[in-house]
Amino acid sequence: FNRFNILNKNILKTCIQENFEKYVIAITNSVDVNDEYDNLAKIVDHFDLGLTEKYISILLKNNEQNIINLLSVCNAENENAFRNILISLLTNDSIGTERLTLFTNYIEENEDIIIAIPEVKFDIFIDNISLSKIKFSHLKRTSKNVERLKAIEKTQSYVLNVENIICIAENLLGKKIYYGKLLSEIYQSELLISTKEYIDSNFIDFIQNYVNANTVNENYTSSEEIVIKILTSDLSDNYKINYINKNETIIDNIALIKNIIQNNEIIDILFNKDKIRFTKENILNYWNLINNYNENFVEYVDRNINQNNAYDILSSNKGLCNIFINDNEVSDKLFNFVIKYADEPIEII
C-alpha cells in the first residue's frame, strides 16, 4: 500500500467487509510504513458509517495510534471520514475510558458530533463521554436539538464557561436570559439542577469568568442568596468589588455577610449604593460587629432615616445614638433624630 489507487481502495474495503482482520491490519501497517495516511483518509472518506465502524473496531484491537494518525491528516476534504471515525469511537461499547481519552482533543473541539450520533447509539455515546470525562468546548451549534443538549447538561459533558451556560439555560428554559439574571435563573430552575451543581463545584472559577465576560457592563440582578454566596466565598476582593459595583440586589439580612463586615471597601460600596436593607436589625447587627465606623455609614443612615422609621430604627440602637450626638460629621437632620433616643449626655458642645 505505497500508492493510492482504486485497487487498494477495493481490497481494503473487501477485507473490512469480510472481517479479514489480519489483512486489514497488514494494509494499515503498510500505510504507516509508507506514510500514506493522506491517501488512506481519502479512501475512508468514501466509506459509509457502518464500514467505518468495522474498520475502527479492527484498528482498536491492534494499535490506536493508527487511528490518531488518520485523524491528524483529515481536513475539510475528508469531513465524512473524520466525522464517521469520531462516531465510531464514541459509540463503541467496548472501547473503555482509557482508550477513548486518547482521542479527547479531537472530540472536545468538534461539538457537531453530538448531533451526528445515530439515535440508536446515543445512550452509548452519553455513557462513554460521561465515564471518560470528555468536555465539549462549545455547545452553540448543538442548541437546535434540545433533547441532546439536556443529556449533555445532565452529565456535565461540557467546558464550564459563560457562553456554554447561557446556551444551556436559554435552550432548556426556552427563553432569552438576561446576563445579569443568569445565576438566579439557574439556581431557581428545576430543569438546571446539574448546571447548578456544576457551578457550585467550580464556583470561584465560574464567577471570575462571569465577571470577566461582562464586557458590556450589564448590572447584576441576582437573588440575595447569590449575592451572599459571592460575598462570603473565597473569591478575591477585586472580583467581589467588581461584582457589587454592578449589583442591583438589596441584602435584607446583613448578619449573613458578617464575615466581611470588617472589609470597609466592600461594605462602603454596599452602603453607598443603599444595597443593605435599612432596618433596625441590620443597623444593630452592624453596630455590634464593628470596632469603628466611617462617614459612609453616617451618610447611609442620614439618607434613609425619616419621620416614619426613626422610632423603629433608633429606639433599638441607643448606642449608635449616643455616639452620633458627639460626631461633628453628623448632619443637623440626623442629629435632630438621634438626640431624641440617646440616653447619655452630649460630651462635646
PDB file of C-alpha atoms in Angstrom, residues 120-242:
ATOM      1  CA  VAL A 120     -29.930   4.161  18.392  1.00  0.00           C
ATOM      2  CA  LYS A 121     -26.418   4.663  19.735  1.00  0.00           C
ATOM      3  CA  PHE A 122     -26.895   7.910  21.598  1.00  0.00           C
ATOM      4  CA  ASP A 123     -27.094   6.240  25.015  1.00  0.00           C
ATOM      5  CA  ILE A 124     -23.752   4.501  24.413  1.00  0.00           C
ATOM      6  CA  PHE A 125     -22.290   7.850  23.355  1.00  0.00           C
ATOM      7  CA  ILE A 126     -23.504   9.535  26.557  1.00  0.00           C
ATOM      8  CA  ASP A 127     -22.168   6.727  28.739  1.00  0.00           C
ATOM      9  CA  ASN A 128     -18.781   6.870  27.023  1.00  0.00           C
ATOM     10  CA  ILE A 129     -18.271  10.635  27.248  1.00  0.00           C
ATOM     11  CA  SER A 130     -19.540  10.719  30.824  1.00  0.00           C
ATOM     12  CA  LEU A 131     -17.241   7.944  32.037  1.00  0.00           C
ATOM     13  CA  SER A 132     -14.292   9.387  30.097  1.00  0.00           C
ATOM     14  CA  LYS A 133     -14.887  12.930  31.462  1.00  0.00           C
ATOM     15  CA  ILE A 134     -14.992  14.369  27.954  1.00  0.00           C
ATOM     16  CA  LYS A 135     -15.945  18.076  27.972  1.00  0.00           C
ATOM     17  CA  PHE A 136     -17.083  19.724  24.738  1.00  0.00           C
ATOM     18  CA  SER A 137     -15.517  23.172  24.365  1.00  0.00           C
ATOM     19  CA  HIS A 138     -18.546  24.792  22.720  1.00  0.00           C
ATOM     20  CA  LEU A 139     -22.259  23.982  22.595  1.00  0.00           C
ATOM     21  CA  LYS A 140     -23.770  26.732  20.451  1.00  0.00           C
ATOM     22  CA  ARG A 141     -24.042  24.597  17.318  1.00  0.00           C
ATOM     23  CA  THR A 142     -25.896  21.864  19.224  1.00  0.00           C
ATOM     24  CA  SER A 143     -28.613  24.167  20.542  1.00  0.00           C
ATOM     25  CA  LYS A 144     -31.213  23.153  17.949  1.00  0.00           C
ATOM     26  CA  ASN A 145     -31.505  19.671  19.461  1.00  0.00           C
ATOM     27  CA  VAL A 146     -32.810  20.354  22.964  1.00  0.00           C
ATOM     28  CA  GLU A 147     -33.123  16.689  23.957  1.00  0.00           C
ATOM     29  CA  ARG A 148     -29.472  16.032  23.244  1.00  0.00           C
ATOM     30  CA  LEU A 149     -28.476  19.247  24.959  1.00  0.00           C
ATOM     31  CA  LYS A 150     -30.384  18.036  28.037  1.00  0.00           C
ATOM     32  CA  ALA A 151     -28.269  14.883  28.085  1.00  0.00           C
ATOM     33  CA  ILE A 152     -25.052  16.895  27.793  1.00  0.00           C
ATOM     34  CA  GLU A 153     -26.231  19.184  30.606  1.00  0.00           C
ATOM     35  CA  LYS A 154     -27.150  16.281  32.875  1.00  0.00           C
ATOM     36  CA  THR A 155     -23.741  14.609  32.511  1.00  0.00           C
ATOM     37  CA  GLN A 156     -21.841  17.940  32.649  1.00  0.00           C
ATOM     38  CA  SER A 157     -20.059  16.954  29.453  1.00  0.00           C
ATOM     39  CA  TYR A 158     -19.036  20.479  28.507  1.00  0.00           C
ATOM     40  CA  VAL A 159     -16.492  23.086  29.493  1.00  0.00           C
ATOM     41  CA  LEU A 160     -17.927  25.275  32.218  1.00  0.00           C
ATOM     42  CA  ASN A 161     -17.921  28.825  30.880  1.00  0.00           C
ATOM     43  CA  VAL A 162     -20.440  31.628  30.489  1.00  0.00           C
ATOM     44  CA  GLU A 163     -21.008  31.015  26.786  1.00  0.00           C
ATOM     45  CA  ASN A 164     -21.969  27.370  27.319  1.00  0.00           C
ATOM     46  CA  ILE A 165     -24.064  28.119  30.405  1.00  0.00           C
ATOM     47  CA  ILE A 166     -26.095  30.754  28.542  1.00  0.00           C
ATOM     48  CA  CYS A 167     -26.605  28.315  25.652  1.00  0.00           C
ATOM     49  CA  ILE A 168     -27.869  25.617  28.021  1.00  0.00           C
ATOM     50  CA  ALA A 169     -30.059  27.934  30.102  1.00  0.00           C
ATOM     51  CA  GLU A 170     -31.737  29.664  27.158  1.00  0.00           C
ATOM     52  CA  ASN A 171     -32.428  26.469  25.209  1.00  0.00           C
ATOM     53  CA  LEU A 172     -33.553  24.294  28.110  1.00  0.00           C
ATOM     54  CA  LEU A 173     -35.724  27.037  29.601  1.00  0.00           C
ATOM     55  CA  GLY A 174     -36.927  28.191  26.181  1.00  0.00           C
ATOM     56  CA  LYS A 175     -36.434  31.903  26.740  1.00  0.00           C
ATOM     57  CA  LYS A 176     -33.955  34.746  26.490  1.00  0.00           C
ATOM     58  CA  ILE A 177     -31.810  35.035  29.607  1.00  0.00           C
ATOM     59  CA  TYR A 178     -30.601  38.480  30.653  1.00  0.00           C
ATOM     60  CA  TYR A 179     -26.934  38.395  31.564  1.00  0.00           C
ATOM     61  CA  GLY A 180     -27.342  39.985  34.979  1.00  0.00           C
ATOM     62  CA  LYS A 181     -30.008  37.463  35.975  1.00  0.00           C
ATOM     63  CA  LEU A 182     -28.237  34.359  34.664  1.00  0.00           C
ATOM     64  CA  LEU A 183     -27.242  32.907  38.030  1.00  0.00           C
ATOM     65  CA  SER A 184     -30.702  33.303  39.566  1.00  0.00           C
ATOM     66  CA  GLU A 185     -32.339  31.663  36.548  1.00  0.00           C
ATOM     67  CA  ILE A 186     -30.078  28.651  37.005  1.00  0.00           C
ATOM     68  CA  TYR A 187     -30.310  28.358  40.786  1.00  0.00           C
ATOM     69  CA  GLN A 188     -34.107  28.669  40.768  1.00  0.00           C
ATOM     70  CA  SER A 189     -34.813  26.185  37.970  1.00  0.00           C
ATOM     71  CA  GLU A 190     -35.674  22.533  38.470  1.00  0.00           C
ATOM     72  CA  LEU A 191     -34.533  21.917  34.875  1.00  0.00           C
ATOM     73  CA  LEU A 192     -30.960  23.030  35.550  1.00  0.00           C
ATOM     74  CA  ILE A 193     -30.090  21.156  38.744  1.00  0.00           C
ATOM     75  CA  SER A 194     -26.977  19.599  37.190  1.00  0.00           C
ATOM     76  CA  THR A 195     -25.834  23.003  35.928  1.00  0.00           C
ATOM     77  CA  LYS A 196     -26.200  24.452  39.431  1.00  0.00           C
ATOM     78  CA  GLU A 197     -24.169  21.570  40.887  1.00  0.00           C
ATOM     79  CA  TYR A 198     -21.502  22.059  38.216  1.00  0.00           C
ATOM     80  CA  ILE A 199     -21.218  25.764  39.051  1.00  0.00           C
ATOM     81  CA  ASP A 200     -21.187  25.073  42.797  1.00  0.00           C
ATOM     82  CA  SER A 201     -18.283  22.660  42.345  1.00  0.00           C
ATOM     83  CA  ASN A 202     -16.313  25.296  40.434  1.00  0.00           C
ATOM     84  CA  PHE A 203     -17.826  28.424  41.961  1.00  0.00           C
ATOM     85  CA  ILE A 204     -14.754  30.676  42.183  1.00  0.00           C
ATOM     86  CA  ASP A 205     -13.575  29.955  38.643  1.00  0.00           C
ATOM     87  CA  PHE A 206     -17.042  30.411  37.176  1.00  0.00           C
ATOM     88  CA  ILE A 207     -17.738  33.718  38.945  1.00  0.00           C
ATOM     89  CA  GLN A 208     -14.386  35.031  37.736  1.00  0.00           C
ATOM     90  CA  ASN A 209     -15.357  34.066  34.188  1.00  0.00           C
ATOM     91  CA  TYR A 210     -18.834  35.554  34.665  1.00  0.00           C
ATOM     92  CA  VAL A 211     -17.428  38.897  35.837  1.00  0.00           C
ATOM     93  CA  ASN A 212     -14.706  38.993  33.167  1.00  0.00           C
ATOM     94  CA  ALA A 213     -17.161  38.158  30.383  1.00  0.00           C
ATOM     95  CA  ASN A 214     -19.438  41.073  31.299  1.00  0.00           C
ATOM     96  CA  THR A 215     -17.926  43.271  28.596  1.00  0.00           C
ATOM     97  CA  VAL A 216     -20.999  45.461  28.145  1.00  0.00           C
ATOM     98  CA  ASN A 217     -21.240  46.293  31.865  1.00  0.00           C
ATOM     99  CA  GLU A 218     -24.646  44.710  32.487  1.00  0.00           C
ATOM    100  CA  ASN A 219     -26.000  45.224  36.001  1.00  0.00           C
ATOM    101  CA  TYR A 220     -26.419  42.106  38.117  1.00  0.00           C
ATOM    102  CA  THR A 221     -29.917  41.339  39.392  1.00  0.00           C
ATOM    103  CA  SER A 222     -29.283  38.003  41.058  1.00  0.00           C
ATOM    104  CA  SER A 223     -31.205  36.858  44.107  1.00  0.00           C
ATOM    105  CA  GLU A 224     -29.990  37.784  47.582  1.00  0.00           C
ATOM    106  CA  GLU A 225     -28.872  34.170  48.005  1.00  0.00           C
ATOM    107  CA  ILE A 226     -26.467  34.502  45.068  1.00  0.00           C
ATOM    108  CA  VAL A 227     -25.087  37.856  46.207  1.00  0.00           C
ATOM    109  CA  ILE A 228     -24.413  36.487  49.689  1.00  0.00           C
ATOM    110  CA  LYS A 229     -22.831  33.357  48.235  1.00  0.00           C
ATOM    111  CA  ILE A 230     -20.448  35.521  46.207  1.00  0.00           C
ATOM    112  CA  LEU A 231     -19.591  37.897  49.058  1.00  0.00           C
ATOM    113  CA  THR A 232     -18.929  35.116  51.582  1.00  0.00           C
ATOM    114  CA  SER A 233     -16.949  32.944  49.166  1.00  0.00           C
ATOM    115  CA  ASP A 234     -13.160  32.766  48.772  1.00  0.00           C
ATOM    116  CA  LEU A 235     -13.394  34.926  45.669  1.00  0.00           C
ATOM    117  CA  SER A 236     -10.777  37.674  45.700  1.00  0.00           C
ATOM    118  CA  ASP A 237     -11.840  41.121  46.886  1.00  0.00           C
ATOM    119  CA  ASN A 238     -11.190  42.572  43.432  1.00  0.00           C
ATOM    120  CA  TYR A 239     -13.835  40.320  41.910  1.00  0.00           C
ATOM    121  CA  LYS A 240     -16.272  40.913  44.763  1.00  0.00           C
ATOM    122  CA  ILE A 241     -15.887  44.666  44.340  1.00  0.00           C
ATOM    123  CA  ASN A 242     -16.286  44.431  40.579  1.00  0.00           C
TER     124      ASN A 242
END
